Coordinates of C-alpha atoms in Angstrom, one line a residue:
M610 CA 20.4 -5.1 -22.3
N611 CA 19.7 -8.4 -23.8
R612 CA 23.1 -9.4 -23.1
Q613 CA 23.5 -8.1 -19.7
V614 CA 20.4 -10.3 -18.7
E615 CA 21.9 -12.9 -20.2
R616 CA 25.3 -12.7 -18.7
I617 CA 23.5 -12.2 -15.5
F618 CA 21.3 -15.4 -15.6
S619 CA 23.3 -18.1 -17.4
Q620 CA 20.4 -20.3 -16.6
I621 CA 18.4 -18.1 -18.9
D622 CA 19.1 -19.0 -22.8
Y623 CA 17.6 -15.5 -24.0
L624 CA 15.6 -12.3 -23.0
S625 CA 14.5 -9.8 -25.0
S626 CA 12.4 -6.8 -23.7
A627 CA 11.5 -5.9 -27.6
P628 CA 8.3 -6.9 -29.3
Q629 CA 9.4 -10.4 -29.9
A630 CA 9.8 -10.9 -26.0
D631 CA 6.3 -13.1 -26.7
R632 CA 8.7 -16.0 -27.5
Y633 CA 11.1 -16.2 -25.0
G634 CA 10.1 -13.8 -22.4
L635 CA 7.7 -13.8 -19.0
T636 CA 4.9 -15.0 -21.9
K637 CA 5.6 -18.1 -20.2
L638 CA 3.9 -16.8 -16.7
K639 CA 0.8 -17.8 -18.4
A640 CA 1.5 -21.3 -18.0
L641 CA 2.8 -20.4 -13.9
R642 CA -0.1 -22.8 -12.4
S643 CA 0.9 -26.0 -14.4
E644 CA 4.9 -24.9 -14.2
M645 CA 4.2 -24.6 -10.6
E646 CA 2.8 -28.3 -10.3
R647 CA 5.8 -29.6 -12.6
H648 CA 8.7 -27.6 -11.0
R649 CA 7.5 -27.6 -6.9
H650 CA 10.3 -28.8 -5.0
E651 CA 10.2 -29.5 -1.3
K652 CA 14.0 -27.9 -0.7
Y653 CA 12.8 -24.5 -1.8
G654 CA 9.3 -24.6 -0.4
L655 CA 7.7 -21.9 -3.6
S656 CA 8.2 -23.2 -7.1
E657 CA 11.4 -22.2 -9.3
V658 CA 8.9 -20.9 -11.8
I659 CA 8.7 -18.0 -9.0
S660 CA 12.3 -17.9 -8.4
W661 CA 12.8 -17.6 -12.0
A662 CA 10.8 -14.7 -12.3
F663 CA 11.7 -12.9 -9.7
R664 CA 15.3 -12.7 -10.6
I665 CA 14.3 -11.4 -14.4
K666 CA 12.2 -8.8 -12.7
H667 CA 15.3 -7.2 -10.8
A668 CA 17.5 -7.7 -13.3
L669 CA 15.2 -5.8 -15.7
A670 CA 14.0 -3.4 -13.4
S671 CA 17.8 -2.2 -12.8
Q672 CA 18.3 -1.0 -16.2
D673 CA 17.6 2.6 -17.2
H674 CA 14.0 2.3 -19.3
S675 CA 14.2 6.3 -19.1
D676 CA 14.1 7.0 -23.0
D677 CA 11.2 5.0 -23.9
W678 CA 8.6 2.9 -21.9
R679 CA 8.6 0.2 -24.9
E680 CA 12.1 -0.3 -24.2
G681 CA 11.5 -1.2 -20.4
I682 CA 10.1 -3.8 -18.2
S683 CA 6.2 -2.7 -19.3
W684 CA 6.9 -4.5 -23.0
I685 CA 7.9 -8.1 -21.9
G686 CA 5.1 -10.9 -22.8
D687 CA 3.2 -7.6 -24.4
P688 CA 4.1 -7.7 -28.3
D689 CA 1.1 -6.2 -29.4
A690 CA 0.7 -2.6 -27.3
S691 CA -3.0 -2.3 -28.7
S692 CA -4.0 -5.1 -26.7
V693 CA -3.0 -3.1 -23.2
D694 CA -4.1 0.4 -24.5
R695 CA -7.6 -0.8 -24.9
T696 CA -7.5 -1.4 -20.9
L697 CA -7.6 2.2 -19.9
S698 CA -7.2 5.8 -21.6
Y699 CA -5.4 8.7 -20.5
E700 CA -5.1 12.6 -21.6
Y701 CA -2.5 13.1 -19.3
M702 CA -1.4 11.4 -15.8
R703 CA -3.9 13.2 -14.0
S704 CA -6.5 13.2 -16.4
D705 CA -9.6 10.9 -16.0
Q706 CA -8.9 6.9 -16.0
K707 CA -11.3 5.3 -18.0
L708 CA -11.4 1.5 -18.0
V709 CA -13.0 -0.7 -19.8
A710 CA -16.0 -2.5 -18.7
G711 CA -14.2 -5.6 -18.6
S712 CA -10.9 -4.8 -17.6
I713 CA -9.3 -7.0 -14.2
W714 CA -9.6 -3.6 -12.2
N715 CA -13.3 -3.2 -12.9
N716 CA -13.5 -7.1 -11.4
Y717 CA -10.9 -7.5 -9.2
Y718 CA -12.7 -9.6 -6.7
P719 CA -13.8 -13.0 -7.7
W720 CA -16.5 -13.2 -4.8
I721 CA -18.1 -9.9 -5.9
R722 CA -18.8 -10.9 -9.1
R723 CA -19.9 -14.4 -7.9
N724 CA -22.3 -12.4 -5.7
G725 CA -23.7 -10.8 -8.7
W726 CA -23.2 -7.0 -7.5
S727 CA -22.3 -4.3 -9.9
T728 CA -19.0 -3.1 -9.6
I729 CA -16.4 -0.4 -10.6
G730 CA -12.7 0.3 -9.9
S731 CA -10.0 2.7 -10.0
V732 CA -6.6 2.2 -10.1
H733 CA -4.1 4.8 -7.8
N734 CA -0.4 5.3 -7.1
S735 CA -0.5 3.5 -4.1
G736 CA -3.1 2.2 -1.1
M737 CA -2.5 5.2 0.9
G738 CA -3.6 7.2 -2.1
A739 CA -6.7 4.9 -2.8
I740 CA -7.9 5.7 0.7
A741 CA -7.1 9.4 0.4
T742 CA -9.2 9.6 -2.7
W743 CA -12.0 8.2 -0.6
I744 CA -11.6 10.1 2.4
L745 CA -11.7 13.0 0.3
A746 CA -14.7 11.7 -1.5
V747 CA -16.5 11.3 1.5
R748 CA -15.9 15.0 3.0
E749 CA -17.2 16.6 -0.2
V750 CA -20.5 14.4 -0.3
T751 CA -21.1 14.9 3.2
K752 CA -19.9 18.6 3.5
D753 CA -23.9 20.0 3.6
S754 CA -25.0 17.1 6.1
S755 CA -25.5 18.6 9.6
Q756 CA -23.6 16.0 11.4
I757 CA -21.8 13.0 9.4
V758 CA -19.9 9.9 11.7
L759 CA -16.9 8.2 10.5
L760 CA -16.5 5.2 12.6
T761 CA -13.5 3.2 12.5
T762 CA -11.6 0.1 13.4
R763 CA -8.1 0.6 15.2
L764 CA -6.3 2.4 12.5
Y765 CA -2.8 2.5 11.3
F766 CA -0.3 5.5 12.5
E767 CA -0.8 6.9 8.8
T768 CA -4.2 6.5 8.4
R769 CA -5.0 8.1 11.9
Q770 CA -2.8 11.2 10.6
L771 CA -4.4 10.9 7.3
L772 CA -7.9 11.1 8.7
Q773 CA -7.0 14.3 10.9
R774 CA -5.4 16.5 8.3
L775 CA -7.9 15.9 5.6
L776 CA -11.4 16.0 7.8
F777 CA -10.2 18.7 10.2
G778 CA -12.6 21.7 10.4
T779 CA -14.9 19.7 8.8
N780 CA -18.5 18.2 9.9
V781 CA -17.5 14.8 10.2
Q782 CA -16.5 13.5 14.0
V783 CA -14.2 10.3 13.6
I784 CA -15.0 8.0 16.4
E785 CA -12.1 5.2 16.6
C786 CA -12.8 2.2 18.5
E787 CA -9.9 0.6 20.5
S788 CA -11.5 -3.1 19.9
D789 CA -13.6 -4.7 17.8
C790 CA -16.2 -5.6 20.3
E791 CA -16.6 -1.7 20.8
F792 CA -16.8 -1.4 17.3
L793 CA -19.9 -3.6 16.7
E794 CA -22.0 -2.2 19.5
R795 CA -21.4 1.9 18.3
I796 CA -22.6 0.8 15.0
K797 CA -25.9 -0.6 16.6
E798 CA -26.5 2.2 18.7
P799 CA -29.3 4.6 17.3
T800 CA -27.9 8.3 16.5
N801 CA -29.8 11.2 14.3
S802 CA -26.5 11.4 12.2
K803 CA -25.6 9.7 9.3
V804 CA -22.5 6.9 9.7
V805 CA -19.9 6.0 7.5
A806 CA -18.6 2.8 8.9
Y807 CA -14.8 2.0 8.0
L808 CA -12.6 -1.0 8.8
D809 CA -8.7 -0.6 8.8
S810 CA -6.2 -3.2 8.1
A811 CA -4.2 -2.7 11.1
E812 CA -2.6 -5.6 13.1
Q813 CA -4.9 -5.1 16.4
S814 CA -7.9 -5.5 14.6
D815 CA -9.5 -8.7 12.7
S816 CA -10.9 -6.7 9.9
L817 CA -12.3 -10.0 7.9
S818 CA -14.1 -11.4 10.7
L819 CA -15.5 -7.9 11.7
F820 CA -17.1 -7.4 7.6
Q821 CA -18.4 -11.2 8.0
R822 CA -20.5 -10.0 11.0
I823 CA -21.8 -6.7 9.5
S824 CA -22.8 -7.6 6.5
S825 CA -24.6 -11.3 8.1
A826 CA -27.1 -8.6 9.4
P827 CA -29.4 -5.7 7.4
L828 CA -27.0 -2.6 8.8
P829 CA -28.9 0.0 11.1
K830 CA -30.6 2.7 8.9
P831 CA -27.8 5.6 9.7
V832 CA -25.2 3.6 7.9
V833 CA -25.2 5.3 4.5
L834 CA -21.3 3.6 3.2
V835 CA -19.3 1.0 4.4
G836 CA -15.2 1.6 3.7
W837 CA -12.6 -1.4 3.9
D838 CA -9.0 -1.5 3.8
N839 CA -8.5 -5.1 3.1
T840 CA -5.0 -5.1 2.0
L841 CA -4.0 -8.3 4.2
I842 CA -7.3 -10.4 3.5
P843 CA -6.5 -12.5 0.4
Y844 CA -8.4 -11.3 -2.7
W845 CA -9.4 -14.6 -4.2
K846 CA -11.2 -15.5 -1.2
N847 CA -15.0 -14.8 -0.2
P848 CA -15.7 -13.4 3.1
V849 CA -19.5 -13.6 2.9
D850 CA -21.8 -16.4 2.2
S851 CA -24.9 -16.8 -0.2
H852 CA -27.2 -15.4 2.4
T853 CA -25.1 -12.1 2.9
K854 CA -27.4 -9.1 4.0
L855 CA -25.1 -6.3 3.1
S856 CA -27.3 -3.3 2.6
A857 CA -25.4 -0.4 1.8
P858 CA -22.5 0.4 -0.7
L859 CA -19.1 -1.2 0.1
F860 CA -15.8 0.4 -1.1
L861 CA -13.2 -1.6 -0.7
M862 CA -9.1 -0.3 -0.7
R863 CA -6.4 -1.9 -1.4
S864 CA -2.4 -1.6 -1.5
L865 CA -1.8 -4.0 -4.5
H866 CA 1.9 -4.0 -3.4
K867 CA 2.0 -6.1 -0.3
L868 CA -0.1 -9.4 -0.9
D869 CA -0.8 -9.5 -4.8
Q870 CA 2.3 -9.3 -6.8
L871 CA 3.8 -12.5 -5.3
G872 CA 6.7 -10.4 -3.9
L873 CA 7.8 -9.5 -7.2
E874 CA 7.4 -5.7 -6.4
V875 CA 6.6 -4.9 -9.9
A876 CA 4.7 -1.8 -9.4
S877 CA 3.3 0.4 -7.0
A878 CA -0.8 0.6 -6.9
G879 CA -3.7 0.7 -5.2
L880 CA -7.1 -0.1 -6.2
L881 CA -10.4 1.5 -5.1
T882 CA -13.4 -1.0 -5.8
A883 CA -17.2 0.1 -5.5
A884 CA -19.2 -2.9 -4.8
S885 CA -23.1 -1.9 -5.0
P886 CA -25.5 -4.9 -3.2
A887 CA -28.4 -5.4 -5.7
Q888 CA -30.9 -3.7 -3.4
L889 CA -30.3 -0.7 -1.8
T890 CA -32.4 2.1 -0.3
P891 CA -32.9 5.5 -2.6
E892 CA -30.6 7.3 0.1
R893 CA -27.7 4.9 0.2
A894 CA -28.0 4.9 -3.6
R895 CA -28.0 8.5 -3.6
Y896 CA -24.7 8.0 -1.8
L897 CA -23.1 6.1 -4.1
E898 CA -24.0 8.1 -6.7
L899 CA -22.6 11.2 -5.4
L900 CA -19.5 9.2 -4.1
L901 CA -18.6 7.6 -7.0
S902 CA -18.6 11.1 -9.0
E903 CA -16.6 12.5 -6.4
V904 CA -14.0 9.5 -6.2
K905 CA -13.3 10.8 -10.1
N906 CA -12.8 14.6 -9.0
S907 CA -10.8 13.5 -6.0
M908 CA -8.1 11.3 -8.3
K909 CA -8.0 14.5 -10.1
V910 CA -7.1 16.9 -7.5
I911 CA -4.5 15.1 -5.2
G912 CA -3.1 13.5 -8.4
S913 CA -3.8 9.9 -6.9
T914 CA -4.2 8.2 -10.6
A915 CA -1.8 5.1 -11.4
S916 CA 0.1 6.2 -14.1
P917 CA 0.0 3.8 -17.6
T918 CA 3.3 2.5 -17.5
T919 CA 2.1 1.0 -14.0
I920 CA -1.2 -0.8 -15.6
R921 CA 1.1 -2.0 -18.5
R922 CA 3.6 -3.7 -15.9
L923 CA 1.2 -5.4 -14.0
E924 CA -0.6 -6.9 -16.9
A925 CA 2.7 -7.5 -18.6
F926 CA 3.5 -9.7 -15.5
R927 CA -0.1 -11.2 -15.9
L928 CA -1.0 -9.9 -12.4
P929 CA -3.1 -10.4 -10.6
N930 CA -3.3 -14.2 -10.8
A931 CA -5.4 -15.4 -8.1
D932 CA -4.5 -19.1 -8.3
L933 CA -0.9 -18.6 -8.2
A934 CA -1.2 -16.2 -5.4
Q935 CA -3.5 -18.8 -3.5
D936 CA -0.7 -21.3 -4.0
S937 CA 2.0 -19.2 -3.0
N938 CA 0.5 -17.5 0.4
Q939 CA -0.3 -21.0 1.7
A940 CA 3.5 -21.4 1.6
A941 CA 3.8 -17.9 2.7
T942 CA 1.4 -18.4 5.6
A943 CA 3.0 -21.8 6.8
A944 CA 6.2 -19.9 6.7
S945 CA 4.8 -17.3 9.2
D946 CA 3.7 -19.7 11.7
R947 CA 7.2 -21.7 11.6
F948 CA 8.8 -18.3 12.2
H949 CA 6.4 -16.8 15.0
D950 CA 6.8 -20.5 16.9
S951 CA 10.6 -20.1 16.3
I952 CA 11.3 -16.8 18.2
S953 CA 8.3 -17.3 20.9
G954 CA 9.7 -17.2 24.1
V955 CA 13.4 -16.6 23.3
L956 CA 12.6 -12.9 22.7
P957 CA 12.7 -10.7 25.2
K958 CA 9.7 -10.4 27.3
Y959 CA 8.8 -6.8 26.1
M960 CA 9.6 -8.0 22.5
E961 CA 6.8 -10.4 22.6
A962 CA 5.9 -11.5 19.1
V963 CA 2.7 -11.5 17.7
S964 CA 1.2 -13.3 14.9
Y965 CA -2.1 -11.6 13.8
P966 CA -5.0 -13.1 12.3
H967 CA -4.2 -12.2 8.7
K968 CA -1.0 -14.7 9.5
V969 CA 1.4 -13.0 6.8
F970 CA 3.1 -10.8 9.2
V971 CA 4.9 -11.1 12.5
T972 CA 5.4 -7.8 14.7
I973 CA 7.9 -7.4 17.3
P974 CA 7.5 -4.1 19.5
L975 CA 11.0 -2.3 19.6
P976 CA 10.3 0.2 22.2
G977 CA 12.4 3.6 22.2
T978 CA 13.6 3.1 19.0
N979 CA 13.5 5.7 16.0
Q980 CA 12.9 5.6 12.6
E981 CA 16.5 6.0 12.3
S982 CA 17.5 3.1 14.8
I983 CA 14.9 0.9 13.6
S984 CA 16.5 1.4 10.2
K985 CA 19.9 0.7 11.5
V986 CA 18.8 -2.6 13.4
M987 CA 17.3 -3.8 10.2
D988 CA 20.3 -3.1 7.7
Q989 CA 22.1 -4.9 10.1
I990 CA 19.5 -8.1 10.1
V991 CA 19.9 -8.0 6.5
K992 CA 23.6 -7.7 6.2
Q993 CA 23.6 -10.9 8.7
C994 CA 21.4 -13.2 6.9
T995 CA 23.3 -12.3 3.5
L996 CA 26.6 -13.4 5.3
S997 CA 24.8 -16.6 5.8
G998 CA 23.4 -17.0 2.7
L999 CA 19.9 -16.4 3.5
P1000 CA 17.2 -14.3 1.3
V1001 CA 16.2 -11.4 3.5
M1002 CA 15.5 -8.2 2.3
R1003 CA 14.0 -4.9 3.6
S1004 CA 10.4 -4.3 1.8
P1005 CA 6.8 -3.8 2.8
S1006 CA 5.5 -6.5 0.5
V1007 CA 4.7 -10.1 1.6
G1008 CA 7.6 -12.4 1.5
Y1009 CA 7.5 -15.0 -1.2
E1010 CA 10.4 -15.6 -2.9
F1011 CA 12.5 -13.8 0.2
T1012 CA 11.5 -12.9 3.4
S1013 CA 11.0 -9.0 4.1
I1014 CA 11.4 -7.2 7.0
S1015 CA 9.9 -3.1 7.4
S1016 CA 8.6 -1.0 10.2
F1017 CA 5.8 0.7 11.0
L1018 CA 4.6 3.3 14.0
S1019 CA 1.8 2.6 16.4
E1020 CA 0.0 4.4 18.8
S1021 CA -0.9 2.3 22.4
D1022 CA -4.0 2.6 24.3
T1023 CA -2.3 5.2 26.4
G1024 CA -1.0 7.4 23.4
D1025 CA 2.5 6.2 23.3
A1026 CA 4.0 5.7 20.1
T1027 CA 5.8 2.6 19.6
R1028 CA 7.9 1.4 16.2
F1029 CA 7.4 -2.4 15.4
L1030 CA 9.5 -4.5 13.3
R1031 CA 6.9 -6.4 11.3
V1032 CA 8.4 -9.9 9.1
S1033 CA 7.1 -11.6 6.5
P1034 CA 8.9 -14.6 5.9
G1035 CA 9.2 -16.3 2.6
G1036 CA 7.9 -19.7 1.4
H1037 CA 11.1 -21.6 2.4
D1038 CA 11.2 -25.1 3.7
T1039 CA 11.7 -25.2 7.8
D1040 CA 15.3 -25.4 7.7
M1041 CA 16.0 -22.1 6.2
I1042 CA 13.2 -20.6 8.5
D1043 CA 15.0 -21.8 11.5
E1044 CA 18.4 -20.5 10.5
I1045 CA 16.7 -17.2 9.3
S1046 CA 14.8 -17.4 13.1
Q1047 CA 18.7 -17.8 14.4
C1048 CA 20.0 -15.0 12.7
F1049 CA 17.4 -12.8 13.5
L1050 CA 17.2 -13.6 17.4
S1051 CA 21.3 -13.0 17.5
T1052 CA 20.2 -9.2 16.4
V1053 CA 17.4 -8.2 17.9
S1054 CA 18.4 -9.6 21.5
N1055 CA 21.3 -7.6 22.0
L1056 CA 19.3 -4.4 21.2

């Protein structure tokens, strides 16, 4: 495999997937921050180091590593396996996941640490796996209660389906608010039911502003838990100030695939983090304790636990890296603004492009399309851009070194389902963004 990588990338002197990779391999990522400053070129928008790491990752990921994980991507930059093995322990894939106290997965959010809240985390096979685990745990914890209200913001289609299936026939009443204003009004309403508040990451909702609003004052007594899918919110960004009054246990759910891997797509994984403010009422403290116990049980039941190889891969690439992600995300956000401005006013009126508050995605509705037809549209866009030498590919992650396109299904206020094309422009220079925009328009406008 060393010879194959060397042949593919002549600019790389040598790369080994064996233990001596520490000398030549991706341990260079340790110095990515300083390397970015030395190698940043306006021509590319992102550092050459990111491009270099991206190309290496894809070369290695295409190899067959089925015989032994030590010959695979997990080993790169990790000559001492015992250092990674101390991060967690397994008996087998669905057994208890035991993360050491100082693990990054228990202390993922810098702002939580700064606020002095206690945290505990679990790594899952995907973001939806983390959400499903939490929902199932909520169901079990509240099954003996007379009435539970799960108050949500606008939901992703898949999340809505998940709630309907997992909570069917239970005493949990799901109230999905049509707007952020409705959510804020309903959470204040007096009720005899226990309330679990859930903020989704759907494009139609500004979950960051909502979280800031509900944490700026003590929550009403009926609210016993708060869940937040903050996948599209930078994890290094502090959403609260020093005067936060969040008074209920907070469960953060996150896909680690979209925003946190710098477009490298090392592994599909999700994170569930329980954060506990210092002062909890006895009732809320009891719900927190019960839910943490049920999360472990739910992970076993549905098999949502991330594999050891997944975690080793992320750690081998020194992910997460908050400083590097912050720099890269700024470039991607600027590119997203440019792309949105380039296509706005040019698309047919029914395809109005929308850039939402998190700014990493631009979405375009394609009414009347099904999954097969929208897949063909995406393939056509990728083909056309590739022929023009433009870095566009199908991927659900946020674009960094490349522009990614994917699709999702959403229901309108009338109940009609519409498929959306979701574009995440990479951190390219303005000329390249404009070329991608024109290539995109020439394909989509003919639909």
